[in-house]
XYZ file of C-alpha atoms in Angstrom:
349
model
C -44.798 -50.593 -50.017
C -42.548 -51.573 -46.959
C -42.138 -48.552 -44.365
C -38.395 -48.455 -43.170
C -37.577 -49.198 -39.805
C -37.463 -45.790 -37.813
C -33.563 -44.337 -37.231
C -32.784 -44.745 -33.303
C -33.052 -41.351 -31.892
C -29.687 -39.711 -31.950
C -28.462 -39.514 -27.651
C -25.836 -36.614 -26.719
C -23.751 -37.817 -24.518
C -24.164 -37.469 -20.617
C -20.564 -35.732 -21.057
C -19.251 -33.677 -23.783
C -15.494 -33.634 -24.835
C -15.158 -29.666 -22.851
C -16.731 -31.090 -19.270
C -14.279 -34.572 -19.657
C -11.490 -31.786 -20.658
C -12.092 -29.433 -17.390
C -12.679 -32.269 -14.799
C -9.205 -34.017 -16.503
C -7.395 -30.572 -16.160
C -8.174 -30.425 -12.684
C -6.885 -33.623 -11.276
C -4.136 -32.924 -12.792
C -3.475 -29.375 -11.414
C -4.304 -30.665 -7.992
C -1.813 -33.884 -8.574
C 1.045 -31.287 -9.651
C 2.443 -31.565 -6.475
C 2.964 -35.569 -5.969
C 5.118 -35.528 -8.871
C 6.898 -31.867 -9.190
C 9.178 -31.237 -5.960
C 9.397 -28.190 -4.073
C 11.881 -26.647 -6.546
C 9.316 -26.820 -8.867
C 6.527 -25.708 -7.687
C 8.255 -22.374 -6.106
C 10.530 -21.204 -8.736
C 8.744 -22.355 -12.250
C 5.029 -23.444 -11.288
C 4.177 -20.909 -8.784
C 5.402 -18.062 -10.719
C 3.511 -19.310 -14.299
C 0.240 -19.846 -12.543
C 0.285 -16.169 -10.881
C 1.043 -14.149 -14.271
C -0.972 -16.262 -16.265
C -4.182 -15.284 -13.874
C -2.245 -11.200 -14.088
C -2.699 -12.032 -17.888
C -6.211 -12.511 -17.680
C -6.930 -9.434 -15.963
C -5.093 -7.227 -18.551
C -6.892 -9.079 -21.085
C -10.297 -8.775 -19.990
C -9.522 -4.655 -20.560
C -7.049 -4.962 -23.472
C -8.655 -7.973 -25.716
C -12.508 -8.039 -24.869
C -12.871 -4.505 -24.426
C -9.858 -3.043 -26.514
C -8.747 -0.680 -23.702
C -4.622 -0.037 -23.378
C -3.134 -0.257 -20.181
C 0.611 -0.219 -19.197
C -0.151 0.164 -15.763
C -0.879 -3.347 -14.641
C 1.797 -3.680 -11.931
C 0.132 -0.721 -10.278
C -2.824 -3.053 -9.043
C -0.566 -5.486 -8.755
C 1.394 -3.625 -5.900
C -2.138 -2.759 -4.468
C -3.696 -5.937 -3.898
C -0.699 -6.955 -2.389
C -0.111 -3.854 0.073
C -4.213 -4.209 1.077
C -3.447 -8.232 2.014
C -0.786 -6.791 4.108
C -2.342 -4.006 5.754
C -5.894 -6.058 5.787
C -4.326 -9.204 7.536
C -1.629 -7.149 10.263
C -4.992 -4.799 11.183
C -7.453 -6.702 10.903
C -5.994 -9.670 12.032
C -9.865 -11.930 11.848
C -10.644 -11.720 8.635
C -9.575 -14.909 6.969
C -7.470 -14.936 4.214
C -9.912 -15.687 1.133
C -11.703 -12.668 2.274
C -9.197 -10.890 2.435
C -8.051 -11.738 -0.933
C -11.784 -10.486 -2.017
C -11.063 -6.913 -0.265
C -7.929 -6.398 -1.719
C -8.941 -7.528 -5.054
C -12.163 -5.061 -4.699
C -9.758 -2.227 -3.268
C -7.826 -2.392 -6.155
C -11.061 -2.555 -8.242
C -11.910 1.435 -6.917
C -8.374 2.621 -8.230
C -9.138 0.594 -11.530
C -12.167 2.545 -12.172
C -10.271 5.588 -11.237
C -7.825 5.298 -13.358
C -9.975 4.760 -15.916
C -11.897 7.685 -16.233
C -9.770 8.720 -19.188
C -10.954 5.848 -21.302
C -14.300 8.082 -20.594
C -12.590 10.620 -23.479
C -9.026 8.960 -24.884
C -8.350 5.736 -26.475
C -5.177 3.805 -27.996
C -1.620 5.326 -26.821
C -3.071 8.357 -25.183
C -5.186 6.288 -23.066
C -2.320 3.725 -22.497
C 0.155 6.658 -21.453
C -2.707 7.579 -18.964
C -2.754 4.611 -17.394
C 1.525 5.099 -16.470
C 0.224 7.384 -14.169
C -1.299 4.194 -12.056
C 2.348 2.790 -12.277
C 4.407 5.597 -10.966
C 2.088 7.094 -8.395
C 1.602 4.278 -6.496
C 5.472 2.519 -6.428
C 6.078 6.399 -5.082
C 3.626 5.621 -2.804
C 4.514 2.393 -1.105
C 8.149 3.970 -1.891
C 7.774 7.188 0.242
C 4.807 6.211 3.053
C 6.098 3.993 5.126
C 3.308 3.595 6.439
C 1.956 0.784 4.100
C 4.233 -1.414 5.044
C 4.078 -0.831 8.933
C 6.662 1.755 9.417
C 8.983 -1.092 8.211
C 13.072 0.511 7.567
C 13.098 -0.650 4.664
C 9.921 -0.109 3.368
C 9.219 -4.055 2.405
C 6.329 -6.033 2.962
C 6.635 -9.283 4.347
C 3.949 -13.125 3.660
C 2.072 -13.540 7.273
C 1.827 -16.725 8.327
C -0.681 -18.291 5.853
C -3.269 -20.233 6.391
C -7.318 -21.439 6.320
C -8.911 -22.802 8.521
C -6.768 -24.883 10.454
C -4.363 -25.635 7.167
C -1.140 -23.971 7.102
C -0.468 -23.075 3.230
C 3.987 -21.547 4.793
C 4.714 -24.891 2.481
C 5.295 -24.822 -1.190
C 2.512 -27.362 -1.721
C 0.127 -25.036 0.688
C 1.008 -21.910 -1.705
C 0.629 -24.221 -4.655
C -2.985 -25.072 -3.577
C -3.442 -21.523 -2.594
C -2.344 -20.275 -5.800
C -4.073 -22.954 -8.154
C -7.724 -22.866 -6.114
C -7.995 -19.424 -6.318
C -6.607 -19.173 -9.843
C -9.309 -22.254 -10.808
C -12.496 -19.786 -8.892
C -10.924 -16.896 -11.162
C -10.670 -18.664 -14.223
C -14.781 -20.077 -13.903
C -15.203 -15.927 -13.207
C -14.257 -14.897 -16.204
C -15.222 -17.407 -18.482
C -18.937 -16.229 -17.080
C -18.248 -12.905 -17.548
C -16.940 -12.793 -21.452
C -20.013 -15.548 -22.255
C -22.572 -13.333 -20.223
C -24.233 -9.983 -21.686
C -21.199 -8.197 -20.448
C -18.734 -9.923 -22.311
C -21.010 -9.376 -25.681
C -21.123 -5.842 -24.821
C -17.581 -5.132 -24.307
C -16.746 -7.274 -27.481
C -19.028 -4.851 -29.070
C -17.277 -1.677 -27.764
C -14.261 -3.169 -28.578
C -14.813 -3.639 -32.302
C -16.944 -0.131 -32.586
C -17.749 1.786 -29.296
C -19.995 4.268 -32.012
C -21.942 1.432 -32.964
C -21.947 -0.124 -29.756
C -23.368 3.208 -28.096
C -25.814 3.655 -31.358
C -27.969 0.079 -30.246
C -27.636 0.922 -26.944
C -24.816 -0.181 -25.179
C -23.483 2.308 -22.802
C -20.181 2.157 -23.396
C -18.718 4.715 -20.433
C -20.388 2.276 -18.079
C -19.137 -1.411 -19.452
C -15.516 0.771 -20.078
C -15.296 1.300 -16.057
C -16.948 -1.768 -15.229
C -13.826 -3.281 -17.384
C -11.081 -1.349 -15.802
C -12.739 -2.170 -12.290
C -12.860 -5.951 -13.313
C -9.579 -6.303 -14.708
C -8.337 -4.959 -11.698
C -10.137 -7.215 -8.923
C -7.933 -9.616 -10.916
C -4.589 -7.749 -11.017
C -5.227 -7.292 -7.373
C -5.362 -10.636 -6.151
C -2.577 -11.703 -8.416
C -0.397 -9.306 -6.882
C -1.274 -10.809 -3.777
C -0.830 -14.114 -4.707
C 2.860 -13.009 -6.358
C 3.893 -11.257 -3.208
C 3.003 -13.841 -0.583
C 1.888 -16.531 -2.706
C 5.650 -16.720 -4.575
C 8.049 -13.998 -3.494
C 7.120 -14.151 0.615
C 8.894 -10.262 0.624
C 8.274 -7.505 -1.761
C 7.900 -3.617 -2.432
C 6.751 -1.680 -4.379
C 10.195 -1.924 -7.082
C 8.556 -5.749 -6.979
C 5.944 -4.259 -9.547
C 7.486 -1.900 -11.632
C 7.223 -0.872 -15.036
C 9.131 -4.368 -16.110
C 6.694 -6.452 -14.672
C 3.663 -3.870 -16.108
C 5.596 -4.998 -19.867
C 6.107 -8.245 -18.818
C 2.079 -8.607 -18.422
C 1.641 -7.444 -22.055
C 3.906 -9.325 -23.586
C 1.928 -12.310 -22.138
C -1.067 -10.726 -23.512
C 0.374 -10.427 -26.685
C 2.279 -14.087 -27.391
C -0.354 -15.753 -25.464
C -2.851 -14.577 -27.917
C -5.508 -11.815 -27.773
C -9.258 -12.145 -26.090
C -7.968 -15.555 -24.487
C -8.677 -17.278 -21.106
C -5.884 -20.159 -21.075
C -3.677 -18.285 -24.021
C -2.350 -16.290 -20.955
C -0.710 -19.267 -19.662
C 0.605 -20.051 -22.610
C 2.589 -16.613 -23.025
C 3.396 -16.624 -18.813
C 5.303 -20.163 -19.803
C 7.174 -18.320 -22.439
C 7.938 -15.397 -19.880
C 8.783 -17.501 -16.944
C 10.629 -20.570 -19.135
C 12.634 -18.901 -21.927
C 15.152 -16.718 -18.961
C 15.325 -20.300 -17.461
C 16.246 -22.054 -20.537
C 18.992 -19.596 -21.669
C 20.442 -19.196 -18.193
C 20.832 -22.974 -18.578
C 22.005 -23.152 -22.097
C 24.933 -20.329 -20.812
C 26.474 -22.782 -18.244
C 26.458 -25.476 -21.638
C 27.959 -23.383 -23.775
C 31.443 -21.659 -23.427
C 30.777 -18.506 -23.275
C 34.105 -16.501 -21.294
C 34.906 -14.504 -24.470
C 32.241 -12.037 -23.279
C 34.137 -10.868 -20.586
C 31.540 -10.774 -17.247
C 28.144 -12.180 -16.003
C 26.606 -7.985 -17.448
C 27.673 -8.707 -21.044
C 25.913 -12.154 -20.534
C 23.294 -10.556 -18.950
C 22.689 -8.387 -21.786
C 22.761 -11.458 -24.498
C 20.166 -13.263 -22.394
C 18.022 -9.744 -22.748
C 19.144 -9.750 -26.928
C 18.265 -13.283 -27.209
C 14.541 -12.878 -25.369
C 13.687 -9.807 -27.564
C 14.437 -11.357 -30.783
C 12.724 -14.377 -29.938
C 9.900 -12.085 -29.320
C 9.917 -10.263 -32.683
C 10.241 -13.674 -34.495
C 7.366 -15.040 -33.008
C 5.069 -12.078 -33.081
C 5.728 -12.089 -37.097
C 5.491 -15.507 -37.581
C 2.130 -16.239 -35.276
C 0.328 -12.656 -34.614
C -2.614 -14.597 -33.423
C -0.551 -15.678 -29.879
C 0.529 -19.245 -28.856
C -3.169 -19.743 -28.448
C -3.929 -19.461 -32.477
C -1.061 -22.202 -32.593
C -2.903 -24.382 -29.952
C -6.340 -24.840 -31.866
C -5.128 -25.168 -35.045
C -3.156 -27.919 -33.882
C -5.969 -29.453 -31.957
C -8.092 -29.265 -35.297
C -5.548 -30.685 -37.199
C -5.515 -33.841 -34.941
C -9.372 -34.105 -35.177
C -9.363 -34.089 -38.598
C -6.628 -37.228 -38.727
C -8.580 -38.812 -36.724
C -12.032 -38.805 -38.415
C -9.744 -39.152 -41.807
C -8.652 -42.333 -39.522
C -12.344 -43.875 -38.870
């Protein structure tokens, strides 16, 4: 009987598709300034990336742990004001260290305001996080020490630089934002794929069962609040100094908290990259509506106030329709598109 020739062992490729995609994404991200002008960087790309980062912060809490918060902007304001005061009162600290300290200060506040999660959940927990929203907006508005006794209670961006590299230009601020975001994305993936991330998801699915199998539910909930606030604090610092340049407490009002909440819902719950799709929707849709209003004759509306209200109505309608048609968010739509392309490629081979 003739033996069949031994088949060649299957060799795994040295670099998977995911690795190639990550490397390609990094190269594309750092090549953006060569393709985009200052307007695109300052007005569209930088705010989209920062709001996507804020969405990751809330998604770690809401999507992966199942805890509701509608006071996210409060922790962004803590990060912004902490960064301002650290750079002002401890100028020897380098900017990356200041951002980390600002995130940690926001994390401590997040743990404190996460204490109600040990007793309540759902809508009641969301309502309790409003306390942080109103408290810190009132605190930064009524105590001028936080803004270095500024008459206008505003904080202005100090000179941004790392070592001798000036970050004041649009390109410099973009590199600061994108480098910080890439590092925090890597940290978010490491967390959600770790034991901590798996325990968060167990608590989200059924906290009683998670407690029965030995998960320390209270510690994990507070850790989720702390890490979520750490991300939001750094996002707030980048929003104040990488995008706005000058900010006050009202830059982080309740509207901002709802924007972050919509980013998570539209982008997709329990996703990382979906937050950037949601942020792009939140940032770009009002700009597109503005451009359309310039093309279409809307003089019958009378004044700019009526036009702004019409834009808000259209924006809200788009969100409602999107959530009805795609309740799992834009990330789910993207995944189905990738799967369809893969199926078509396999069938053609």
